[in-house]
């Protein structure tokens, strides 16, 4: 079982729709969860982080964390073509300083 | 101002050569990292330094040697380059009390 799992996609949504990206993790003691956006040929860009169960909203982005289910998600409202990228889920595991990344979900927003 | 910078951006070299990649951050962070992203886009930690002290050393061939002259700089030297070393190498930094990491632009290494 991979430590951090994501559906590779592509996830295709029409412009203006809500894109829902999901991630599961295996280390039950993990405390910190991150979403990075990576455009092709570019570096990962931190867009959201969440440490507590529940929802955290920042503009069009909402991160959701359910530690009991070991599940973290990212919702992107009013999706724009410029949101088309690979979204990486990252988890800081128990006693670890480095992040463990999922393989990423490629999102395509159709104009 | 660039927060985390890396040089060079591209590196093309032949098998058996030795090369170095440099990283600098001006965020005032005390922890720096090297990650490798392979052709399948999987991003994996290699090393981490906190205040010039090596704190993470994942299972990486000893041909790879990181060095941190101060907490704002982290370099990666690779000896006897192999074809499988071809990848994008990312530097990142964070505060030790915070897990939020910020990445540099990456160095695309191609070994021929």
PDB file of N, CA, C and O in Angstrom, chain A residues 4 32 34 36 38 40-46 49 51 86 88 92 96-103, chain B residues 33 35 37 40-43 45 50 55-56 58 90 96-106 108:
ATOM      1  N   UNK A   4       0.772   7.561   0.377  1.00  0.00           N
ATOM      2  CA  UNK A   4      -0.184   8.596  -0.016  1.00  0.00           C
ATOM      3  C   UNK A   4      -0.701   8.238  -1.402  1.00  0.00           C
ATOM      4  O   UNK A   4       0.098   8.088  -2.325  1.00  0.00           O
ATOM      5  N   UNK A  32      -0.100  16.768   9.461  1.00  0.00           N
ATOM      6  CA  UNK A  32      -0.094  17.936   8.561  1.00  0.00           C
ATOM      7  C   UNK A  32      -0.326  17.478   7.131  1.00  0.00           C
ATOM      8  O   UNK A  32       0.275  16.496   6.687  1.00  0.00           O
ATOM      9  N   UNK A  34      -1.096  18.782   2.968  1.00  0.00           N
ATOM     10  CA  UNK A  34      -0.833  19.891   2.059  1.00  0.00           C
ATOM     11  C   UNK A  34      -1.332  19.555   0.658  1.00  0.00           C
ATOM     12  O   UNK A  34      -1.326  18.403   0.236  1.00  0.00           O
ATOM     13  N   UNK A  36      -0.398  20.855  -3.205  1.00  0.00           N
ATOM     14  CA  UNK A  36       0.477  21.617  -4.075  1.00  0.00           C
ATOM     15  C   UNK A  36      -0.088  21.544  -5.494  1.00  0.00           C
ATOM     16  O   UNK A  36      -0.614  20.515  -5.918  1.00  0.00           O
ATOM     17  N   UNK A  38       1.088  21.909  -9.479  1.00  0.00           N
ATOM     18  CA  UNK A  38       2.277  21.888 -10.317  1.00  0.00           C
ATOM     19  C   UNK A  38       1.879  21.983 -11.780  1.00  0.00           C
ATOM     20  O   UNK A  38       1.260  21.063 -12.328  1.00  0.00           O
ATOM     21  N   UNK A  40       2.897  22.055 -15.753  1.00  0.00           N
ATOM     22  CA  UNK A  40       3.881  21.295 -16.516  1.00  0.00           C
ATOM     23  C   UNK A  40       5.186  22.057 -16.644  1.00  0.00           C
ATOM     24  O   UNK A  40       5.197  23.228 -17.050  1.00  0.00           O
ATOM     25  N   UNK A  41       6.279  21.435 -16.256  1.00  0.00           N
ATOM     26  CA  UNK A  41       7.593  22.050 -16.364  1.00  0.00           C
ATOM     27  C   UNK A  41       7.916  23.049 -15.267  1.00  0.00           C
ATOM     28  O   UNK A  41       8.960  23.707 -15.324  1.00  0.00           O
ATOM     29  N   UNK A  42       7.025  23.165 -14.292  1.00  0.00           N
ATOM     30  CA  UNK A  42       7.242  24.121 -13.202  1.00  0.00           C
ATOM     31  C   UNK A  42       7.398  23.387 -11.875  1.00  0.00           C
ATOM     32  O   UNK A  42       7.271  22.176 -11.797  1.00  0.00           O
ATOM     33  N   UNK A  43       7.678  24.154 -10.821  1.00  0.00           N
ATOM     34  CA  UNK A  43       7.860  23.557  -9.503  1.00  0.00           C
ATOM     35  C   UNK A  43       6.531  23.499  -8.756  1.00  0.00           C
ATOM     36  O   UNK A  43       5.598  24.226  -9.073  1.00  0.00           O
ATOM     37  N   UNK A  44       6.438  22.621  -7.757  1.00  0.00           N
ATOM     38  CA  UNK A  44       5.220  22.562  -6.948  1.00  0.00           C
ATOM     39  C   UNK A  44       5.008  23.871  -6.192  1.00  0.00           C
ATOM     40  O   UNK A  44       5.937  24.432  -5.624  1.00  0.00           O
ATOM     41  N   UNK A  45       3.763  24.328  -6.167  1.00  0.00           N
ATOM     42  CA  UNK A  45       3.382  25.576  -5.501  1.00  0.00           C
ATOM     43  C   UNK A  45       2.376  25.238  -4.411  1.00  0.00           C
ATOM     44  O   UNK A  45       1.326  24.645  -4.684  1.00  0.00           O
ATOM     45  N   UNK A  46       2.674  25.623  -3.185  1.00  0.00           N
ATOM     46  CA  UNK A  46       1.776  25.345  -2.064  1.00  0.00           C
ATOM     47  C   UNK A  46       0.514  26.186  -2.194  1.00  0.00           C
ATOM     48  O   UNK A  46       0.588  27.421  -2.280  1.00  0.00           O
ATOM     49  N   UNK A  49      -2.986  24.208   3.096  1.00  0.00           N
ATOM     50  CA  UNK A  49      -2.561  23.261   4.112  1.00  0.00           C
ATOM     51  C   UNK A  49      -3.658  23.179   5.174  1.00  0.00           C
ATOM     52  O   UNK A  49      -4.413  24.134   5.392  1.00  0.00           O
ATOM     53  N   UNK A  51      -4.508  21.203   9.137  1.00  0.00           N
ATOM     54  CA  UNK A  51      -3.967  20.417  10.242  1.00  0.00           C
ATOM     55  C   UNK A  51      -5.071  19.779  11.100  1.00  0.00           C
ATOM     56  O   UNK A  51      -4.813  18.809  11.803  1.00  0.00           O
ATOM     57  N   UNK A  86      -1.361  19.621 -12.413  1.00  0.00           N
ATOM     58  CA  UNK A  86      -1.328  18.419 -11.575  1.00  0.00           C
ATOM     59  C   UNK A  86      -1.358  18.856 -10.116  1.00  0.00           C
ATOM     60  O   UNK A  86      -0.605  19.761  -9.725  1.00  0.00           O
ATOM     61  N   UNK A  88      -0.817  17.837  -6.274  1.00  0.00           N
ATOM     62  CA  UNK A  88      -0.090  16.877  -5.440  1.00  0.00           C
ATOM     63  C   UNK A  88      -0.567  16.974  -3.995  1.00  0.00           C
ATOM     64  O   UNK A  88      -0.591  18.059  -3.421  1.00  0.00           O
ATOM     65  N   UNK A  92       2.688  15.014   6.112  1.00  0.00           N
ATOM     66  CA  UNK A  92       3.818  14.908   7.036  1.00  0.00           C
ATOM     67  C   UNK A  92       3.477  13.831   8.047  1.00  0.00           C
ATOM     68  O   UNK A  92       2.570  14.007   8.868  1.00  0.00           O
ATOM     69  N   UNK A  96       8.071  12.635  11.375  1.00  0.00           N
ATOM     70  CA  UNK A  96       8.855  12.919  10.176  1.00  0.00           C
ATOM     71  C   UNK A  96       8.886  14.419   9.897  1.00  0.00           C
ATOM     72  O   UNK A  96       7.948  15.139  10.216  1.00  0.00           O
ATOM     73  N   UNK A  97       9.959  14.869   9.299  1.00  0.00           N
ATOM     74  CA  UNK A  97      10.034  16.262   8.915  1.00  0.00           C
ATOM     75  C   UNK A  97       9.772  16.450   7.435  1.00  0.00           C
ATOM     76  O   UNK A  97       9.260  17.480   7.007  1.00  0.00           O
ATOM     77  N   UNK A  98      10.129  15.452   6.649  1.00  0.00           N
ATOM     78  CA  UNK A  98       9.912  15.577   5.210  1.00  0.00           C
ATOM     79  C   UNK A  98       8.462  15.260   4.885  1.00  0.00           C
ATOM     80  O   UNK A  98       7.734  14.661   5.682  1.00  0.00           O
ATOM     81  N   UNK A  99       8.046  15.679   3.718  1.00  0.00           N
ATOM     82  CA  UNK A  99       6.704  15.382   3.247  1.00  0.00           C
ATOM     83  C   UNK A  99       6.738  14.148   2.355  1.00  0.00           C
ATOM     84  O   UNK A  99       7.700  13.933   1.622  1.00  0.00           O
ATOM     85  N   UNK A 100       5.679  13.368   2.449  1.00  0.00           N
ATOM     86  CA  UNK A 100       5.490  12.251   1.523  1.00  0.00           C
ATOM     87  C   UNK A 100       4.418  12.667   0.542  1.00  0.00           C
ATOM     88  O   UNK A 100       3.317  13.059   0.950  1.00  0.00           O
ATOM     89  N   UNK A 101       4.746  12.588  -0.726  1.00  0.00           N
ATOM     90  CA  UNK A 101       3.842  13.057  -1.767  1.00  0.00           C
ATOM     91  C   UNK A 101       3.109  11.904  -2.426  1.00  0.00           C
ATOM     92  O   UNK A 101       3.651  10.799  -2.575  1.00  0.00           O
ATOM     93  N   UNK A 102       1.873  12.180  -2.829  1.00  0.00           N
ATOM     94  CA  UNK A 102       1.186  11.280  -3.732  1.00  0.00           C
ATOM     95  C   UNK A 102       1.699  11.515  -5.140  1.00  0.00           C
ATOM     96  O   UNK A 102       2.487  12.435  -5.394  1.00  0.00           O
ATOM     97  N   UNK A 103       1.230  10.679  -6.054  1.00  0.00           N
ATOM     98  CA  UNK A 103       1.711  10.770  -7.432  1.00  0.00           C
ATOM     99  C   UNK A 103       1.011  11.865  -8.229  1.00  0.00           C
ATOM    100  O   UNK A 103       1.390  12.145  -9.361  1.00  0.00           O
TER     101      UNK A 103
ATOM    102  N   UNK B  33      15.732  21.142   1.911  1.00  0.00           N
ATOM    103  CA  UNK B  33      15.504  19.780   1.444  1.00  0.00           C
ATOM    104  C   UNK B  33      15.947  19.639  -0.015  1.00  0.00           C
ATOM    105  O   UNK B  33      15.893  20.588  -0.787  1.00  0.00           O
ATOM    106  N   UNK B  35      14.630  17.162  -3.132  1.00  0.00           N
ATOM    107  CA  UNK B  35      13.678  16.178  -3.619  1.00  0.00           C
ATOM    108  C   UNK B  35      14.064  15.801  -5.055  1.00  0.00           C
ATOM    109  O   UNK B  35      14.605  16.611  -5.796  1.00  0.00           O
ATOM    110  N   UNK B  37      12.281  14.342  -8.600  1.00  0.00           N
ATOM    111  CA  UNK B  37      11.038  14.033  -9.298  1.00  0.00           C
ATOM    112  C   UNK B  37      11.383  13.276 -10.569  1.00  0.00           C
ATOM    113  O   UNK B  37      12.037  13.801 -11.466  1.00  0.00           O
ATOM    114  N   UNK B  40       7.962   9.863 -14.033  1.00  0.00           N
ATOM    115  CA  UNK B  40       6.540   9.636 -13.754  1.00  0.00           C
ATOM    116  C   UNK B  40       5.984  10.704 -12.824  1.00  0.00           C
ATOM    117  O   UNK B  40       4.874  10.573 -12.319  1.00  0.00           O
ATOM    118  N   UNK B  41       6.760  11.741 -12.588  1.00  0.00           N
ATOM    119  CA  UNK B  41       6.353  12.908 -11.798  1.00  0.00           C
ATOM    120  C   UNK B  41       6.259  12.608 -10.305  1.00  0.00           C
ATOM    121  O   UNK B  41       5.693  13.402  -9.559  1.00  0.00           O
ATOM    122  N   UNK B  42       6.806  11.453  -9.863  1.00  0.00           N
ATOM    123  CA  UNK B  42       6.746  11.139  -8.451  1.00  0.00           C
ATOM    124  C   UNK B  42       7.837  11.891  -7.717  1.00  0.00           C
ATOM    125  O   UNK B  42       9.015  11.801  -8.066  1.00  0.00           O
ATOM    126  N   UNK B  43       7.457  12.627  -6.678  1.00  0.00           N
ATOM    127  CA  UNK B  43       8.364  13.502  -5.938  1.00  0.00           C
ATOM    128  C   UNK B  43       8.782  12.797  -4.653  1.00  0.00           C
ATOM    129  O   UNK B  43       7.931  12.427  -3.833  1.00  0.00           O
ATOM    130  N   UNK B  45      11.642  12.596  -1.262  1.00  0.00           N
ATOM    131  CA  UNK B  45      12.662  13.245  -0.464  1.00  0.00           C
ATOM    132  C   UNK B  45      13.993  12.506  -0.591  1.00  0.00           C
ATOM    133  O   UNK B  45      14.033  11.270  -0.656  1.00  0.00           O
ATOM    134  N   UNK B  50      18.954  20.894   8.749  1.00  0.00           N
ATOM    135  CA  UNK B  50      18.434  21.890   9.658  1.00  0.00           C
ATOM    136  C   UNK B  50      19.625  22.613  10.285  1.00  0.00           C
ATOM    137  O   UNK B  50      20.429  21.992  10.975  1.00  0.00           O
ATOM    138  N   UNK B  55      19.626  15.995   8.772  1.00  0.00           N
ATOM    139  CA  UNK B  55      18.602  15.376   9.610  1.00  0.00           C
ATOM    140  C   UNK B  55      17.819  14.303   8.875  1.00  0.00           C
ATOM    141  O   UNK B  55      17.160  13.484   9.510  1.00  0.00           O
ATOM    142  N   UNK B  56      17.849  14.317   7.566  1.00  0.00           N
ATOM    143  CA  UNK B  56      17.190  13.276   6.786  1.00  0.00           C
ATOM    144  C   UNK B  56      18.155  12.814   5.710  1.00  0.00           C
ATOM    145  O   UNK B  56      18.720  13.613   4.986  1.00  0.00           O
ATOM    146  N   UNK B  58      17.613   9.796   3.150  1.00  0.00           N
ATOM    147  CA  UNK B  58      16.856   8.646   2.678  1.00  0.00           C
ATOM    148  C   UNK B  58      17.785   7.684   1.944  1.00  0.00           C
ATOM    149  O   UNK B  58      18.969   7.943   1.790  1.00  0.00           O
ATOM    150  N   UNK B  90      14.533  19.152  -7.069  1.00  0.00           N
ATOM    151  CA  UNK B  90      13.959  20.346  -6.451  1.00  0.00           C
ATOM    152  C   UNK B  90      14.552  20.564  -5.072  1.00  0.00           C
ATOM    153  O   UNK B  90      14.656  19.634  -4.262  1.00  0.00           O
ATOM    154  N   UNK B  96      11.564  24.834  10.835  1.00  0.00           N
ATOM    155  CA  UNK B  96      11.486  23.513  11.463  1.00  0.00           C
ATOM    156  C   UNK B  96      10.171  23.332  12.222  1.00  0.00           C
ATOM    157  O   UNK B  96       9.630  22.229  12.289  1.00  0.00           O
ATOM    158  N   UNK B  97       9.608  24.457  12.743  1.00  0.00           N
ATOM    159  CA  UNK B  97       8.362  24.350  13.492  1.00  0.00           C
ATOM    160  C   UNK B  97       7.143  24.294  12.584  1.00  0.00           C
ATOM    161  O   UNK B  97       6.035  24.068  13.032  1.00  0.00           O
ATOM    162  N   UNK B  98       7.364  24.502  11.308  1.00  0.00           N
ATOM    163  CA  UNK B  98       6.257  24.503  10.358  1.00  0.00           C
ATOM    164  C   UNK B  98       6.548  23.486   9.274  1.00  0.00           C
ATOM    165  O   UNK B  98       7.677  23.376   8.826  1.00  0.00           O
ATOM    166  N   UNK B  99       5.540  22.751   8.867  1.00  0.00           N
ATOM    167  CA  UNK B  99       5.763  21.749   7.825  1.00  0.00           C
ATOM    168  C   UNK B  99       5.595  22.323   6.431  1.00  0.00           C
ATOM    169  O   UNK B  99       5.811  21.614   5.455  1.00  0.00           O
ATOM    170  N   UNK B 100       5.220  23.590   6.326  1.00  0.00           N
ATOM    171  CA  UNK B 100       4.959  24.171   5.006  1.00  0.00           C
ATOM    172  C   UNK B 100       6.271  24.388   4.271  1.00  0.00           C
ATOM    173  O   UNK B 100       7.123  25.152   4.720  1.00  0.00           O
ATOM    174  N   UNK B 101       6.408  23.717   3.161  1.00  0.00           N
ATOM    175  CA  UNK B 101       7.649  23.782   2.397  1.00  0.00           C
ATOM    176  C   UNK B 101       7.436  24.544   1.101  1.00  0.00           C
ATOM    177  O   UNK B 101       6.404  24.408   0.445  1.00  0.00           O
ATOM    178  N   UNK B 102       8.444  25.306   0.740  1.00  0.00           N
ATOM    179  CA  UNK B 102       8.398  26.126  -0.475  1.00  0.00           C
ATOM    180  C   UNK B 102       9.523  25.665  -1.395  1.00  0.00           C
ATOM    181  O   UNK B 102      10.670  25.520  -0.963  1.00  0.00           O
ATOM    182  N   UNK B 103       9.154  25.457  -2.655  1.00  0.00           N
ATOM    183  CA  UNK B 103      10.062  24.827  -3.602  1.00  0.00           C
ATOM    184  C   UNK B 103      10.769  25.834  -4.508  1.00  0.00           C
ATOM    185  O   UNK B 103      10.202  26.874  -4.863  1.00  0.00           O
ATOM    186  N   UNK B 104      11.985  25.481  -4.888  1.00  0.00           N
ATOM    187  CA  UNK B 104      12.703  26.205  -5.913  1.00  0.00           C
ATOM    188  C   UNK B 104      12.219  25.794  -7.288  1.00  0.00           C
ATOM    189  O   UNK B 104      11.381  24.901  -7.417  1.00  0.00           O
ATOM    190  N   UNK B 105      12.745  26.418  -8.343  1.00  0.00           N
ATOM    191  CA  UNK B 105      12.268  26.168  -9.709  1.00  0.00           C
ATOM    192  C   UNK B 105      12.686  24.828 -10.293  1.00  0.00           C
ATOM    193  O   UNK B 105      12.158  24.416 -11.313  1.00  0.00           O
ATOM    194  N   UNK B 106      13.624  24.152  -9.645  1.00  0.00           N
ATOM    195  CA  UNK B 106      14.036  22.843 -10.134  1.00  0.00           C
ATOM    196  C   UNK B 106      15.246  22.895 -11.048  1.00  0.00           C
ATOM    197  O   UNK B 106      15.504  23.910 -11.715  1.00  0.00           O
ATOM    198  N   UNK B 108      16.689  20.481 -14.091  1.00  0.00           N
ATOM    199  CA  UNK B 108      16.450  19.290 -14.928  1.00  0.00           C
ATOM    200  C   UNK B 108      17.795  18.723 -15.333  1.00  0.00           C
ATOM    201  O   UNK B 108      18.541  19.332 -16.101  1.00  0.00           O
TER     202      UNK B 108
END
